[in-house]
Coordinates of C-alpha atoms in Angstrom, one line a residue:
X22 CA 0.0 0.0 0.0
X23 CA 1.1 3.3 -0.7
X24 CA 1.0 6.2 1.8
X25 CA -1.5 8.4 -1.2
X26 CA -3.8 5.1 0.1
X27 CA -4.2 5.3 3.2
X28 CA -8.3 6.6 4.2
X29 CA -8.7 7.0 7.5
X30 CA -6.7 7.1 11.0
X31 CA -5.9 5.9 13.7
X32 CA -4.3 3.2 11.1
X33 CA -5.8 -0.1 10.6
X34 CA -4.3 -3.1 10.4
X35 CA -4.4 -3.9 7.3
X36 CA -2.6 -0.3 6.6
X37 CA -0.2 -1.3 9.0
X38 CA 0.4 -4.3 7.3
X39 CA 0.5 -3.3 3.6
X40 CA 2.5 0.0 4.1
X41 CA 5.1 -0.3 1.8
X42 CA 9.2 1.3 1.9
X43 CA 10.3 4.1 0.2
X44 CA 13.5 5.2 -0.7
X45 CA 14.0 7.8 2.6
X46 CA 12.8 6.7 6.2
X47 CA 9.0 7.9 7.1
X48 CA 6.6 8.4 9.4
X49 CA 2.7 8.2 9.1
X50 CA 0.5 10.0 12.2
X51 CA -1.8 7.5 13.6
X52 CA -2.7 10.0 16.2
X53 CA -2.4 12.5 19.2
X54 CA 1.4 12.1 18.4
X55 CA 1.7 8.4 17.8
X56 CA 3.7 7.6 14.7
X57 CA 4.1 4.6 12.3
X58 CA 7.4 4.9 11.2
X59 CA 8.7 2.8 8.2
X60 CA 12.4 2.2 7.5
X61 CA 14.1 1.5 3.8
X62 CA 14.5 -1.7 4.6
X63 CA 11.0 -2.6 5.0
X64 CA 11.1 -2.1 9.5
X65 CA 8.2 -1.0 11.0
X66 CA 8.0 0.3 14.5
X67 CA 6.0 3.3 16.6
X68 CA 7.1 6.3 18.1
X69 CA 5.6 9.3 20.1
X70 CA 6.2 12.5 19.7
X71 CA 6.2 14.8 22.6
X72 CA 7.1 17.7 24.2
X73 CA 9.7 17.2 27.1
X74 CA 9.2 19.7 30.3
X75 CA 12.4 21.5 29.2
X76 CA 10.2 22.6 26.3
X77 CA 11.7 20.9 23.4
X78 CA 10.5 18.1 21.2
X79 CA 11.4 14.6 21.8
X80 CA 11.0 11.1 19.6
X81 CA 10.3 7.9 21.9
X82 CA 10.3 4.5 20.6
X83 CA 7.0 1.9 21.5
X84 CA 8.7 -0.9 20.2
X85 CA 8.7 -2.8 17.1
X86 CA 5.8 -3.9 14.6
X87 CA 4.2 -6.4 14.7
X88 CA 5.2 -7.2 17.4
X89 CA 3.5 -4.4 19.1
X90 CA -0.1 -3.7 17.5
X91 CA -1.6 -1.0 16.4
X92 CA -3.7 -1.2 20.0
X93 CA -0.6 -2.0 22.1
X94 CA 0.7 0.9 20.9
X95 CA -1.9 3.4 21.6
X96 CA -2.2 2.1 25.1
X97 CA 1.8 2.9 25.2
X98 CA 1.3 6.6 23.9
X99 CA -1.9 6.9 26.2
X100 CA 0.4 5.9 29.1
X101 CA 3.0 8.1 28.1
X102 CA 0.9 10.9 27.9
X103 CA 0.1 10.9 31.3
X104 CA 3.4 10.6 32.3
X105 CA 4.2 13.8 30.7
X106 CA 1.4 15.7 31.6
X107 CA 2.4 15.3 35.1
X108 CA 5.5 17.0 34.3
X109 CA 7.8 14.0 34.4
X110 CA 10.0 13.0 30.9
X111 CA 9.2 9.5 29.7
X112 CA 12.8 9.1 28.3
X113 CA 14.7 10.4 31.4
X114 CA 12.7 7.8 33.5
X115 CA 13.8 5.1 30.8
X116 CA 17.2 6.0 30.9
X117 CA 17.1 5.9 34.7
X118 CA 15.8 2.5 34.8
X119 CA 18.3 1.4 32.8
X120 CA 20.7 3.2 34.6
X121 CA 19.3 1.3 37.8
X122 CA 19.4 -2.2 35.9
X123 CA 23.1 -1.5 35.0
X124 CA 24.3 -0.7 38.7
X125 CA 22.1 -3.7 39.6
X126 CA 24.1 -5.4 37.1
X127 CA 27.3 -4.9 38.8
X128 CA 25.8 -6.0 42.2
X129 CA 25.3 -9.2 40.8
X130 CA 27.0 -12.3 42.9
X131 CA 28.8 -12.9 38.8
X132 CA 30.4 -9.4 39.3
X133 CA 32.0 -9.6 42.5
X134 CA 33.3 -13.2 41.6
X135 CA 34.8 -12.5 38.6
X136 CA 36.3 -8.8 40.4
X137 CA 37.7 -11.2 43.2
X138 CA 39.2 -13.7 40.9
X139 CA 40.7 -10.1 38.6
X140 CA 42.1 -9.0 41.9
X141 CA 43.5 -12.8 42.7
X142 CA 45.3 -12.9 39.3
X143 CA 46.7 -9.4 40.0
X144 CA 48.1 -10.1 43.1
X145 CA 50.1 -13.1 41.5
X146 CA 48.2 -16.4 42.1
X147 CA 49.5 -18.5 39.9
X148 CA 47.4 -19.5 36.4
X149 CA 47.3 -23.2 37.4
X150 CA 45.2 -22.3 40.8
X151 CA 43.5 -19.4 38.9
X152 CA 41.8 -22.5 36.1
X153 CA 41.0 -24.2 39.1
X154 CA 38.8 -21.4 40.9
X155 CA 37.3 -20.2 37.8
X156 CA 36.2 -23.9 37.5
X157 CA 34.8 -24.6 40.1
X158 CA 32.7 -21.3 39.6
X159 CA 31.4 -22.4 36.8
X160 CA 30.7 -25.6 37.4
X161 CA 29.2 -25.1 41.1
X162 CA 28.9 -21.8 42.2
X163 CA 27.6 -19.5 39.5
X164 CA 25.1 -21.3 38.1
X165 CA 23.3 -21.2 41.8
X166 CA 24.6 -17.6 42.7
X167 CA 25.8 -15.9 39.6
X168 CA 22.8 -13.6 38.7
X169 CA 21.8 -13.0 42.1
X170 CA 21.9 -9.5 43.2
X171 CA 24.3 -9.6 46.4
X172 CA 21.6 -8.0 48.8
X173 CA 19.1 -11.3 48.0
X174 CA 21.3 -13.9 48.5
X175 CA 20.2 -15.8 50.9
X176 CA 21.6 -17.7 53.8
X177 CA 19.6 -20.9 52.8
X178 CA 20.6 -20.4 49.0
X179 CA 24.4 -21.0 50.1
X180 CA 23.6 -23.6 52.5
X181 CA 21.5 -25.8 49.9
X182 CA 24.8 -25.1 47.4
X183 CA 27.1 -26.6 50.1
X184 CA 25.0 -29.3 50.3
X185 CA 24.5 -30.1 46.9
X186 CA 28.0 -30.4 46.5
X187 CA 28.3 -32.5 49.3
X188 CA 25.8 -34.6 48.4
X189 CA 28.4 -36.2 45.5
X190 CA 30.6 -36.6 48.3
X191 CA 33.1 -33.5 47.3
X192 CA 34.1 -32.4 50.3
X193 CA 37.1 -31.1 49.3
X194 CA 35.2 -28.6 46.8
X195 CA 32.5 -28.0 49.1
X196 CA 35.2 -26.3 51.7
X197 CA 37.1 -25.1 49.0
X198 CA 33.6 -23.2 47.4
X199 CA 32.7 -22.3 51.0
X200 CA 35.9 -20.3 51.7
X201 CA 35.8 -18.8 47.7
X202 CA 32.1 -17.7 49.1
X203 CA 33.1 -15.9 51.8
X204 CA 36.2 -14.3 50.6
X205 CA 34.0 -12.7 47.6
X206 CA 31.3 -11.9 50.1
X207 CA 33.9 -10.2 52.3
X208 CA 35.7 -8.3 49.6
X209 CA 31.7 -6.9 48.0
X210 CA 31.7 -5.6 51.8
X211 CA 34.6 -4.0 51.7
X212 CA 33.8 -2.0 49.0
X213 CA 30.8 -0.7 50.3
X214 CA 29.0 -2.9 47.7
X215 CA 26.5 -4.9 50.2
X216 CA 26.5 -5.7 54.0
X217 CA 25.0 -9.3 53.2
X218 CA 27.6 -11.7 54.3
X219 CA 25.3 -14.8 53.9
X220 CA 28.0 -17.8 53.7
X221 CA 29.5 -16.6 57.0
X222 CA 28.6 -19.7 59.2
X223 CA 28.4 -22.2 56.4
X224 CA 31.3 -24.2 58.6
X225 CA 28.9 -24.7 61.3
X226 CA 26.6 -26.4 59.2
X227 CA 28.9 -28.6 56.9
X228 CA 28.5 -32.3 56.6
X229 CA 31.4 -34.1 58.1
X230 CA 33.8 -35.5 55.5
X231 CA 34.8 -38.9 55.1
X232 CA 38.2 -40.0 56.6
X233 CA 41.0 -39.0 54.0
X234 CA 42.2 -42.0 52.6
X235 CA 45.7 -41.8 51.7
X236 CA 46.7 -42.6 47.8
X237 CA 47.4 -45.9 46.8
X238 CA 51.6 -46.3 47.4
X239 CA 53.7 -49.5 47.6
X240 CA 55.8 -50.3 51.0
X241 CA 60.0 -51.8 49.9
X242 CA 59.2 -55.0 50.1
X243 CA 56.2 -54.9 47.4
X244 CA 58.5 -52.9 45.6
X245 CA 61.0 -55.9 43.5
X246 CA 58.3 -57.2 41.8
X247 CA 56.7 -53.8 41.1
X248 CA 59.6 -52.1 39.3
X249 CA 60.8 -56.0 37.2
X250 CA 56.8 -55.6 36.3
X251 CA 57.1 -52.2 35.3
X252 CA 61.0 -52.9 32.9
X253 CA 58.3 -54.9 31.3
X254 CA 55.4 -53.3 30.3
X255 CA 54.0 -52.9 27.2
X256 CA 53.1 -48.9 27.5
X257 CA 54.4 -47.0 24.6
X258 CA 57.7 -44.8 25.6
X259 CA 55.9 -41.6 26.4
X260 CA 53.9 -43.1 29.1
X261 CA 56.2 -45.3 30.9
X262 CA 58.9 -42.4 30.7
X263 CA 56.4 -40.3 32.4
X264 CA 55.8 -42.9 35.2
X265 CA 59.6 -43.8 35.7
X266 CA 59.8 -39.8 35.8
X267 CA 57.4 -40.1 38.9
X268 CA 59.3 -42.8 40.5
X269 CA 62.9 -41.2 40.0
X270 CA 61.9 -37.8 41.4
X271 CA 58.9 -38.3 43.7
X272 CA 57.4 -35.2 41.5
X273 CA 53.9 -34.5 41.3
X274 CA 52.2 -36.6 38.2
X275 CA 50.8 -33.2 37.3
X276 CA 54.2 -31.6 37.4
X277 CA 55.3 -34.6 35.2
X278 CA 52.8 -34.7 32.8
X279 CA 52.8 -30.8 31.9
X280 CA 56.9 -30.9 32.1
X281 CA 58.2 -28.9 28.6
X282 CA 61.7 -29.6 27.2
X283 CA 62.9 -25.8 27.9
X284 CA 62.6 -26.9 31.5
X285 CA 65.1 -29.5 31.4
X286 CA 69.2 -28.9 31.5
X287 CA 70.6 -32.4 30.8
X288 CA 74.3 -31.3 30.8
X289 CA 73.5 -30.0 34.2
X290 CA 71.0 -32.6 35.5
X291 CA 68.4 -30.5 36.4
X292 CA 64.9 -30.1 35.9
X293 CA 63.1 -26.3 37.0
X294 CA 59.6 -26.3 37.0
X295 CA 58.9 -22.1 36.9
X296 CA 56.4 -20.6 39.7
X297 CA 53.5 -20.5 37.8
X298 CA 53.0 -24.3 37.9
X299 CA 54.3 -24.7 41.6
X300 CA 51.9 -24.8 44.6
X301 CA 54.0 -22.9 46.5
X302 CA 54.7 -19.9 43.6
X303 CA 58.4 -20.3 43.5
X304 CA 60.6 -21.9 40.8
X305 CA 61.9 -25.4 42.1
X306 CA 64.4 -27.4 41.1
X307 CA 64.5 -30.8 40.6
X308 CA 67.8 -32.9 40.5
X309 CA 67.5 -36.0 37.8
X310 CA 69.2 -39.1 38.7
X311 CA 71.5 -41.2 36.1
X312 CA 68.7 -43.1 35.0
X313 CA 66.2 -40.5 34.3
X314 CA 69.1 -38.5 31.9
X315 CA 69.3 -41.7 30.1
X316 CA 65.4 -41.8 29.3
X317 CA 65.0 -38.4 28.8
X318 CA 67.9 -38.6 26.1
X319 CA 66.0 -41.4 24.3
X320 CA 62.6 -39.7 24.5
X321 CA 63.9 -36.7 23.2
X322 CA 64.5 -38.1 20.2
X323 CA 61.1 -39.1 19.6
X324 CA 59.2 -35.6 20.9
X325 CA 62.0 -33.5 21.4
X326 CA 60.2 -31.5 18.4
X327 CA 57.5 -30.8 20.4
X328 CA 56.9 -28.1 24.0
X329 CA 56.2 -31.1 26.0
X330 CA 58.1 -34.2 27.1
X331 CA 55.0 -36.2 27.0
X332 CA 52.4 -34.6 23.9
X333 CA 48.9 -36.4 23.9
X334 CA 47.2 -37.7 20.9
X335 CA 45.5 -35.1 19.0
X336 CA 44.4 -31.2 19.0
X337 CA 42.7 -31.1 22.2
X338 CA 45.1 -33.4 24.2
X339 CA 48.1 -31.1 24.2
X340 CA 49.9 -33.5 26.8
X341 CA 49.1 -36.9 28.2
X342 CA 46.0 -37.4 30.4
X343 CA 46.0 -37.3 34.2
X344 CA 45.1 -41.1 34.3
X345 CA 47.9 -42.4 31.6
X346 CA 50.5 -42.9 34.5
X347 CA 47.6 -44.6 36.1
X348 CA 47.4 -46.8 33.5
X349 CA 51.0 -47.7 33.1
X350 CA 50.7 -48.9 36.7
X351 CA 47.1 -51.2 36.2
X352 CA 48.6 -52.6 32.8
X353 CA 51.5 -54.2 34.7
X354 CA 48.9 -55.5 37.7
X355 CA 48.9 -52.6 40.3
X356 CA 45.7 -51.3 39.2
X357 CA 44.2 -49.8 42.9
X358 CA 47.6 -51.2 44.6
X359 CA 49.5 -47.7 43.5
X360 CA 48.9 -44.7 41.3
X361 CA 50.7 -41.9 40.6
X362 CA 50.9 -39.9 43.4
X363 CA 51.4 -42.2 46.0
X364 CA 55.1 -42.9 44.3
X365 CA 55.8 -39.9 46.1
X366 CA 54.4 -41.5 49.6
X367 CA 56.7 -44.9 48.6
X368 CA 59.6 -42.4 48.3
X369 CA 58.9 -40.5 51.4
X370 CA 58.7 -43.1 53.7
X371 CA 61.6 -45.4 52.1
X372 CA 64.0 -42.2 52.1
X373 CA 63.1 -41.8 55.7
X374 CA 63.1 -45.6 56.4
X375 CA 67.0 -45.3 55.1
X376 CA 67.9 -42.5 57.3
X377 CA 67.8 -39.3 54.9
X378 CA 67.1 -36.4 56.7
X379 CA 63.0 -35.1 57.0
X380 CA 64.2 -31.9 55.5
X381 CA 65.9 -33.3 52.1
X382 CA 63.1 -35.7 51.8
X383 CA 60.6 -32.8 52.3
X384 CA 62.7 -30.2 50.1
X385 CA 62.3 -33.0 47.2
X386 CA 59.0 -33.6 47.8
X387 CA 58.2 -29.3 47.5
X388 CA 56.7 -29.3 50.8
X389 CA 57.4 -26.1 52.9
X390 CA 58.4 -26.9 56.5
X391 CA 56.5 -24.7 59.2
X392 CA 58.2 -21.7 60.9
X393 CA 61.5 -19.8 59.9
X394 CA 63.1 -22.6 58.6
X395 CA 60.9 -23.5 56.3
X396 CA 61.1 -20.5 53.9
X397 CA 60.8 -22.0 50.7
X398 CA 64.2 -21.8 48.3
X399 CA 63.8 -23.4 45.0
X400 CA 67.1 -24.8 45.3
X401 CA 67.2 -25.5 49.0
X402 CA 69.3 -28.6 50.3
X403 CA 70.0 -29.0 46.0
X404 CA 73.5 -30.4 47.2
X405 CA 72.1 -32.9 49.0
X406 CA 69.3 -34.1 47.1
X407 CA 71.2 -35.0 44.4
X408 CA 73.0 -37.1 46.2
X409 CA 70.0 -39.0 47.8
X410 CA 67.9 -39.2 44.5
X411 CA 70.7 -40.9 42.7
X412 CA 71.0 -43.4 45.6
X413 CA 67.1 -43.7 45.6
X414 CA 67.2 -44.6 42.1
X415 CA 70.4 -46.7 42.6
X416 CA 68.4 -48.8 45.3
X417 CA 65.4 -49.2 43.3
X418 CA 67.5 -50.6 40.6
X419 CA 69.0 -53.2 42.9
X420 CA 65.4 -54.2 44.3
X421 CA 64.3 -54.5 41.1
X422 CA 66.6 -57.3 40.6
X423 CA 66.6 -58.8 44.0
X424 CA 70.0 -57.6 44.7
X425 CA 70.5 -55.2 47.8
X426 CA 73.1 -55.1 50.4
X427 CA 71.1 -52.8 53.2
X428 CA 74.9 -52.3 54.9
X429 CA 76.6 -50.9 52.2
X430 CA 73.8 -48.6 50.3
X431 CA 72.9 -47.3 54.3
X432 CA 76.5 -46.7 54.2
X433 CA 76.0 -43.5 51.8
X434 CA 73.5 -42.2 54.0

């Protein structure tokens, strides 16, 4: 329909529908300032024209067509209307509820989280722990909290997400969520952003957590048949290098499986895993026994191309999985009798079993001592612990063949 066509106002429908574009943007008066505006493109929507109490004209938009009626949109205008003749301005109401809805916006549980976790990374936390947090947020706690404004969060809405979390037996993550909860809370009330503090005596209410079990580890006398088992498995070189990396160091499997070849000096025998991926957010360095060079030397040559020791298998595997050292371990028949991890628990225990001293065995191990002394040094007691990781991997290779003479490796102690 052309605009020459139209008969009558307000517009009927079928006007509404059948108005056709021009070349320029216009407008067609319905009535008592309510326009039907049509755009180039063939866009339809309603305005209303009125005058604002400054005294000048002003355009304000109803919405779009048809998704607002012809009748929808005179209610709209007729609303408006009286809104302006009381003296107020339609659009400076608008743009204070969305001002309002904005600052809400920033109030919002989300908000102070992801500020928190800004002001976490700023201060240093290193990226490793950082994944972690924001994991856990979005796995657990945003999708119960996020959009909440902080003032409505409720005391029973972070009790009933402690005990969801719980309720899969996650303990761990339940305390861990709990004490993310409360430091977010406390920094929002800091800033003068709320004076809720609704997850401040979730403690008192949490479940009690199962005995910690400690990580499947082998004793010395289990260990013979162990490490002939393991000269024998059929686990391609990148994962049994990674599990013999475990054993000869005591390092963390995580450590292990996210080593990269930069990190590694194999003139001088030393491995340095930067701050970033340590615990305690200090380089540390690792001294590598004979036996480790040796495999290192020969799995260089297979992925010494690539940024890690051990790459996974394809695009979104960049290194081995957290279970392949796992695996190594069940294919050779110590599947729930020892995983990764708990080589470092064998180690402790038969270093200390052999008289090395606690603080050697806990320097290797990346464990900071309590009190003065224990002020972490990535090279602390380095001397020394190359010395007892080349007799730990001298004495597993003699137990491994059935071999050992207690008197003379003690001896070296």
């Amino acid at each position: 329909m052309k605009r020459a066509d139209i008969k009558r106002r307000p517009l009927a429908d079928t006007t509404l529908a059948g108005l056709e574009p021009e070349s320029k943007e216009y407008r067609e008066l319905d009535g008592n300032g309510l326009y039907f505006r049509v755009k180039p493109d063939g866009g339809k929507s309603w305005q209303l024209r009125y005058k604002r109490p400054a005294g000048n004209w002003a355009w304000m938009g109803l919405g779009g067509y048809p998704e607002v009626s012809g009748a929808l949109a005179r209610d709209k205008a007729a609303d408006l209307r009286k809104v302006v003749s009381g003296g107020a301005d339609p659009l400076e109401q608008k743009r204070s509820a969305k001002a309002a809805i904005d600052a809400a916006k920033t109030r919002t549980f989300r908000a102070a989280a992801d500020a928190w976790l800004k002001a976490k990374e700023e201060k240093g936390l290193a990226p490793s722990t950082l994944n972690k947090i924001r994991t856990y947020l979005d796995k657990d706690i945003l999708p119960a909290l996020g959009d909440k404004p902080l003032d409505e969060i409720t005391r029973t809405d972070c009790a009933e997400l402690q005990a969801s979390i719980e309720a899969r037996d996650a303990h761990n993550v339940a305390e861990k969520c709990r004490t993310w909860i409360n430091q977010i809370f406390g920094r929002a009330i800091g800033l003068g952003l709320t004076e809720n503090d609704p997850g401040s005596r979730l403690r008192d209410i949490a479940a009690q957590a199962p005995k910690t079990q400690q990580h499947p580890h082998l004793l010395e006398p289990e260990l013979g048949d162990f490490l002939t088992a393991l000269k024998h498995t059929p686990s391609r070189l990148t994962a049994r290098t990674a599990a013999w990396l475990c054993i000869w160091t005591a390092s963390r499997p995580g450590m292990v499986r996210l080593a990269e070849w930069k990190e590694f000096d194999l003139d001088k025998a030393t491995w340095t895993t930067p701050a970033a991926k340590m615990k305690m957010r200090r380089d540390f360095v690792c001294p590598l026994p004979k036996q480790a060079l040796f495999a290192l030397k020969e799995l260089r040559c297979l992925t010494g191309r690539s940024r890690w020791l051990f790459p996974g298998v394809g695009a979104k595997n960049p290194t081995i999985s957290e279970n392949t050292i796992n695996k190594v371990f069940a294919t050779v028949g110590y599947k729930g009798r020892l995983v990764g991890h708990g080589t470092r628990h064998t180690a402790s225990t038969l270093l200390r079993e052999h008289g090395w001293p606690k603080e050697h065995v806990e320097a290797q191990l990346a464990h900071k001592e309590e009190g003065i002394s224990g002020i972490y040094n990535k090279a602390q007691y380095l001397d020394h612990r190359v010395k007892m990781m080349q007799w730990y991997a001298d004495y597993l290779d003699q137990l491994a063949v059935g071999n050992v003479l207690h008197g003379q490796f003690d001896e070296v102690v």
